[in-house]
Tab-separated table of C-alpha atoms in Angstrom:
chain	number	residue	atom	x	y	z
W	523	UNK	CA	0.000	0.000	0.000
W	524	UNK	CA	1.410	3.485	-1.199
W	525	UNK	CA	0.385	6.593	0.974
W	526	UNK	CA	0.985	9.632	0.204
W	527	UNK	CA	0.141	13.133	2.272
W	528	UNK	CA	0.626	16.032	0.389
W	529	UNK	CA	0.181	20.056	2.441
W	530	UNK	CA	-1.772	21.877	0.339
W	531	UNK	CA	-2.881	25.472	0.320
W	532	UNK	CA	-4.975	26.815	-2.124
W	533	UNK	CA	-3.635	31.034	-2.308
W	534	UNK	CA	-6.133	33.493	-3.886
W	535	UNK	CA	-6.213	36.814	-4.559
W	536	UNK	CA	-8.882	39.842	-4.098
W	537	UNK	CA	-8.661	43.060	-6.698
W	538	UNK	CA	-10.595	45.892	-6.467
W	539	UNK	CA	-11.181	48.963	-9.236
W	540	UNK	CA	-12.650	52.084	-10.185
W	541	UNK	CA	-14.768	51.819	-12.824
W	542	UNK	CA	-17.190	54.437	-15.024
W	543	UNK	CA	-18.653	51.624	-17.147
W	544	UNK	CA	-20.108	49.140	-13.878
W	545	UNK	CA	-18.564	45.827	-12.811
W	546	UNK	CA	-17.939	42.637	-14.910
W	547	UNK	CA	-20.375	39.651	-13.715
W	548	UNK	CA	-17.486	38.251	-11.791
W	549	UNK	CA	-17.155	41.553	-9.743
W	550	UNK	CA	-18.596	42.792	-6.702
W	551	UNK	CA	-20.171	46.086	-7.086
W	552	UNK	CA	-18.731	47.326	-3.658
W	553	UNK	CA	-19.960	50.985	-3.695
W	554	UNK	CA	-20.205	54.297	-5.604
W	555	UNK	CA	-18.542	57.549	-5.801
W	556	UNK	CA	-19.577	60.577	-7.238
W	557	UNK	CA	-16.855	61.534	-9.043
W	558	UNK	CA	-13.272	59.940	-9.724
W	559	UNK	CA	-10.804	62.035	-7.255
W	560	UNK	CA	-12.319	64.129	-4.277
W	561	UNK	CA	-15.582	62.797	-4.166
W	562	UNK	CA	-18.630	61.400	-1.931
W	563	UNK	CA	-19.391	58.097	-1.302
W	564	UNK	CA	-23.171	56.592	-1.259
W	565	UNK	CA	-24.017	52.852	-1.076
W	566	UNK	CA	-24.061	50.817	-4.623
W	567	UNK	CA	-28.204	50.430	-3.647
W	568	UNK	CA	-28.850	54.306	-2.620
W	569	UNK	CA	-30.065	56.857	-4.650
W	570	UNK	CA	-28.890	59.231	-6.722
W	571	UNK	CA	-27.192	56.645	-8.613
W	572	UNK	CA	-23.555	58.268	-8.423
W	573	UNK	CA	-21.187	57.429	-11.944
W	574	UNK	CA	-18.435	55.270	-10.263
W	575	UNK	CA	-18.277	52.383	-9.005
W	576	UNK	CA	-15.964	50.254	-6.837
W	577	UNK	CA	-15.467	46.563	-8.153
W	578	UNK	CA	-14.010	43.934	-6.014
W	579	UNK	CA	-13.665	40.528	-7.157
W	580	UNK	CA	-11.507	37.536	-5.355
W	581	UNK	CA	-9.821	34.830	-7.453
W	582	UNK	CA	-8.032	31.352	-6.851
W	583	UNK	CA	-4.602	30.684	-7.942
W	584	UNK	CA	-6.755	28.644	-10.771
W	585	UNK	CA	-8.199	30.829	-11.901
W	586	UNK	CA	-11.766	30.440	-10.503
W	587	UNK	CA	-13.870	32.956	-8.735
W	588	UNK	CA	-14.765	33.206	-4.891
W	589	UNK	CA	-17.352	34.793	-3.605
W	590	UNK	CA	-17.216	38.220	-1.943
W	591	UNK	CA	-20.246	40.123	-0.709
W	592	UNK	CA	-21.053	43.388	0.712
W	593	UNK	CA	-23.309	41.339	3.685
W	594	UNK	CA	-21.642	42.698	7.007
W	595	UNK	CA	-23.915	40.133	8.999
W	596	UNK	CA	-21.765	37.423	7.975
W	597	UNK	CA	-19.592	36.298	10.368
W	598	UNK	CA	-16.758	36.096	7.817
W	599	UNK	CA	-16.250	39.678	6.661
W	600	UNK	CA	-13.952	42.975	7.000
W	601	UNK	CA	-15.327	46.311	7.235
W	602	UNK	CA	-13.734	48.474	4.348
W	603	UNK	CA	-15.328	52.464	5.916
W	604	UNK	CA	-17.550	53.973	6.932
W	605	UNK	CA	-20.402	56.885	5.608
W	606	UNK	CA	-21.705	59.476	7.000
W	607	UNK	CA	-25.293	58.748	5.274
W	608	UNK	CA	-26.267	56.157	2.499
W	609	UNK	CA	-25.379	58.709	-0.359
W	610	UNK	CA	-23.786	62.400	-0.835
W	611	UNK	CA	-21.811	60.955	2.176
W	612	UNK	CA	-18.288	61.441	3.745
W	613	UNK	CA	-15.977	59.015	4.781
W	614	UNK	CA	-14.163	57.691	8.187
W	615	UNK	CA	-11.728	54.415	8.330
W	616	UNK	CA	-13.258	54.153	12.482
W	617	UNK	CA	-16.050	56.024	14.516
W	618	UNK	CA	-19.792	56.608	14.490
W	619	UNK	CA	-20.843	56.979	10.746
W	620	UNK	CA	-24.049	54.645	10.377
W	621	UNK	CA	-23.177	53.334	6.989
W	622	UNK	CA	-20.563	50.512	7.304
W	623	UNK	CA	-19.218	49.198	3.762
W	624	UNK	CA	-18.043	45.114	4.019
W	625	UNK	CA	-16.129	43.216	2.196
W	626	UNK	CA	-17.382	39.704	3.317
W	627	UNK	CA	-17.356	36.208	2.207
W	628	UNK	CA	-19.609	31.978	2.601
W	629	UNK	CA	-16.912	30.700	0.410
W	630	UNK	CA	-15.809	27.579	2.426
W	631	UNK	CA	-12.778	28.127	0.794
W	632	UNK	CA	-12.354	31.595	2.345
W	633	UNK	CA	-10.204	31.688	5.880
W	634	UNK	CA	-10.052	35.438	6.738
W	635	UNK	CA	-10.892	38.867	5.187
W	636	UNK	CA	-9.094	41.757	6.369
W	637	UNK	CA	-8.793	45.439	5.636
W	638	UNK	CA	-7.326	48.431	7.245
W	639	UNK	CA	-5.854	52.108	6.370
W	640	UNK	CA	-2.044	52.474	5.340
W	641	UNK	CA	-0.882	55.993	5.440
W	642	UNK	CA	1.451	56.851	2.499
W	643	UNK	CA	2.212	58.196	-0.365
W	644	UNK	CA	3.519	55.255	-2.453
W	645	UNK	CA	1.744	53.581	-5.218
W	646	UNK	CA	2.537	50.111	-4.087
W	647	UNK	CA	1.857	51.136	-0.325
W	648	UNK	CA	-1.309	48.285	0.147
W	649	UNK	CA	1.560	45.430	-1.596
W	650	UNK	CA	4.182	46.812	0.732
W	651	UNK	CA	2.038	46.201	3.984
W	652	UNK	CA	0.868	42.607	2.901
W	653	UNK	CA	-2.593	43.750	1.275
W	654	UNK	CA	-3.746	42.509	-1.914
W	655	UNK	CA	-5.162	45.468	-3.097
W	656	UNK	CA	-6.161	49.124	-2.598
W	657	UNK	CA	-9.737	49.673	-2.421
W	658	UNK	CA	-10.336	53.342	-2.272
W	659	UNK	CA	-8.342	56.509	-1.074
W	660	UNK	CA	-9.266	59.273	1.811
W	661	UNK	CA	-8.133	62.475	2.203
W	662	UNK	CA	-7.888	62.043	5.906
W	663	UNK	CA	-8.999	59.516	8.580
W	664	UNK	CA	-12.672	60.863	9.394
W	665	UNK	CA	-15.007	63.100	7.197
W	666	UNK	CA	-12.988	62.557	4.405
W	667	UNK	CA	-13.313	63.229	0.770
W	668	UNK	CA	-12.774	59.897	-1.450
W	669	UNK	CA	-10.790	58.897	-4.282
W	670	UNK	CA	-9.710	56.086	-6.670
W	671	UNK	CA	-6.133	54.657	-5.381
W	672	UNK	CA	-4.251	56.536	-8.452
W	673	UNK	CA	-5.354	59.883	-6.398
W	674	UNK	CA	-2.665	61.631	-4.145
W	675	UNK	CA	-4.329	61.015	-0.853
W	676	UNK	CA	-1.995	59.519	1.382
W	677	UNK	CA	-4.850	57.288	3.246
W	678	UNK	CA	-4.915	54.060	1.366
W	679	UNK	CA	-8.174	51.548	3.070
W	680	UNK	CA	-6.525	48.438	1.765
W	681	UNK	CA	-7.901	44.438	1.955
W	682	UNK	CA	-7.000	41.170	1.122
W	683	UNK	CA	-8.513	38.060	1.664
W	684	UNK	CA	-6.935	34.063	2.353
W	685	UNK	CA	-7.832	30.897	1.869
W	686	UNK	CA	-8.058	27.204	4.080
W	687	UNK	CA	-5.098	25.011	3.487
W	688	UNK	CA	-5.469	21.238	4.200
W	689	UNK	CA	-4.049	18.355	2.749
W	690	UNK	CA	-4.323	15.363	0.282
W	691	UNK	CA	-4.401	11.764	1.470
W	692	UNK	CA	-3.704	9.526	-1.772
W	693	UNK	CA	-3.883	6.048	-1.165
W	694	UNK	CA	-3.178	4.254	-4.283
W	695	UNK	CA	-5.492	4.478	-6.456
W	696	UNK	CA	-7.907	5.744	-3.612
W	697	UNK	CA	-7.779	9.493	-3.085
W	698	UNK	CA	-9.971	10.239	-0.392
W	699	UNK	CA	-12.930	7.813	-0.799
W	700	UNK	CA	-13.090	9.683	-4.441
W	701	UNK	CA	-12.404	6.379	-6.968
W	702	UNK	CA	-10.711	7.482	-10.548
W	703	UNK	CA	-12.140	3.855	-11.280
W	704	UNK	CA	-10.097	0.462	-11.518
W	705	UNK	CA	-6.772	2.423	-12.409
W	706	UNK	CA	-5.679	5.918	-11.530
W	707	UNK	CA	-5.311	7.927	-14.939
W	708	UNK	CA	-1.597	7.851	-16.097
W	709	UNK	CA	-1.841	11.768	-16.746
W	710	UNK	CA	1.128	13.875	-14.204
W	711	UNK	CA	-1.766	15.976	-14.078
W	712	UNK	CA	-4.834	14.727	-11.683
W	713	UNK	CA	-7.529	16.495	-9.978
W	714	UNK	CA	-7.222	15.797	-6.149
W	715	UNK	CA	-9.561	16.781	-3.571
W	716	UNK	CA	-9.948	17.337	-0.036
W	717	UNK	CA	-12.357	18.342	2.686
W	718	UNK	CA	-11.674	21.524	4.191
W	719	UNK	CA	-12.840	22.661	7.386
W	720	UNK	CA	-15.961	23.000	6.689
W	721	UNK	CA	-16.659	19.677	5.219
W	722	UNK	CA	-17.003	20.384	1.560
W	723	UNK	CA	-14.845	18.908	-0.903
W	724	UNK	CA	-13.133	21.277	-3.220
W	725	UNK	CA	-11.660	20.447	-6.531
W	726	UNK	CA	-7.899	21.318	-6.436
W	727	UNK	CA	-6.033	20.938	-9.220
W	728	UNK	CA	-2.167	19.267	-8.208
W	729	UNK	CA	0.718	18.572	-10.605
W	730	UNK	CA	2.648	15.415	-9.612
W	731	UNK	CA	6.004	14.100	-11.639
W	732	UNK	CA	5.041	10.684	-11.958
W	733	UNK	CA	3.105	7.800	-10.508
W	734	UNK	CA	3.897	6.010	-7.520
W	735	UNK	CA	5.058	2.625	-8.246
């Protein structure tokens, strides 16, 4: 009997954009501003419908989506800012503003969202703390103006979001009560799977160099 346990962690990636022309289907429609550089924020559901939008969308190292959501009752979630009112509104990273914007996830494969402020004036500040990406820009900490992250304000709310690792069990030609059928495929490439904390199998795709003999 050949057994074979393999660590596995599945890395993904969240991106988030200004756009004039709305989100792609795979984005998350996060919010909207009214203009492109010192602006106010509104929620992506209030009224006036403002001309910008904030896309977010969150992507395995496969290539396929995860699911984000703007639900802040979820237990899994990050809050991005806060408004000062549902539209025409100003902006605070902390404090009493009734309008809190969330960045949150039911993706079983989803481990942790989190997002916080990085004061400076770098480009690649949000990289350079351990972010994935810059979401928006303020021009100060509380009732602030907002921007796209291409603007000069030096308060950059930045997020990122990781994934469950876990591991493979592959007995052969048994992978985790999953059966290829009488004989494991004699591809290098295989789809594995494994259950991750939540119970759920995901489909992970794992390069090996050759069959076990």
């Amino acid at each position: 009997l050949f057994l074979l346990t393999i660590p596995l962690s599945v890395q993904a990636s969240l991106l988030c954009r200004l756009s004039d022309t709305g989100c792609t289907p795979t984005e998350l429609p996060l919010m909207k501003l009214s203009r492109e550089t010192n602006a106010h924020g509104a929620l992506f559901t209030a009224s006036p419908t403002y001309p910008y939008t904030v896309c977010c969308e969150a992507r395995d190292d496969y290539g396929n989506p995860i699911s984000i959501t703007t639900d802040c009752s979820l237990h899994l979630k990050a809050r991005v800012l806060k408004l000062s009112a549902s539209a025409n509104a100003h902006a605070q990273v902390d404090g009493n503003y009734p309008e809190t914007i969330c960045i949150s996830s039911d993706d079983v494969k989803v481990s942790t969202i989190s997002c916080g402020p990085v004061t400076s004036d770098s480009p690649a500040a949000c990289a350079d703390a351990g972010y994935d990406t810059c979401v928006i820009t303020l021009s100060r900490n509380t009732n602030a103006h907002l921007s796209s992250c291409s603007s000069p304000y030096a308060t950059k709310v930045c997020c990122t979001l990781e994934t469950r690792t876990g591991q493979i069990i592959y007995v052969y030609p048994q992978i985790e009560d999953k059966w290829y059928g009488e004989t494991p495929p004699p591809q290098s490439e295989m789809d594995f799977y494994f259950k991750s904390m939540g119970g759920q199998l995901i489909n992970i795709d794992y390069r090996v160099d050759e069959e076990p003999d």
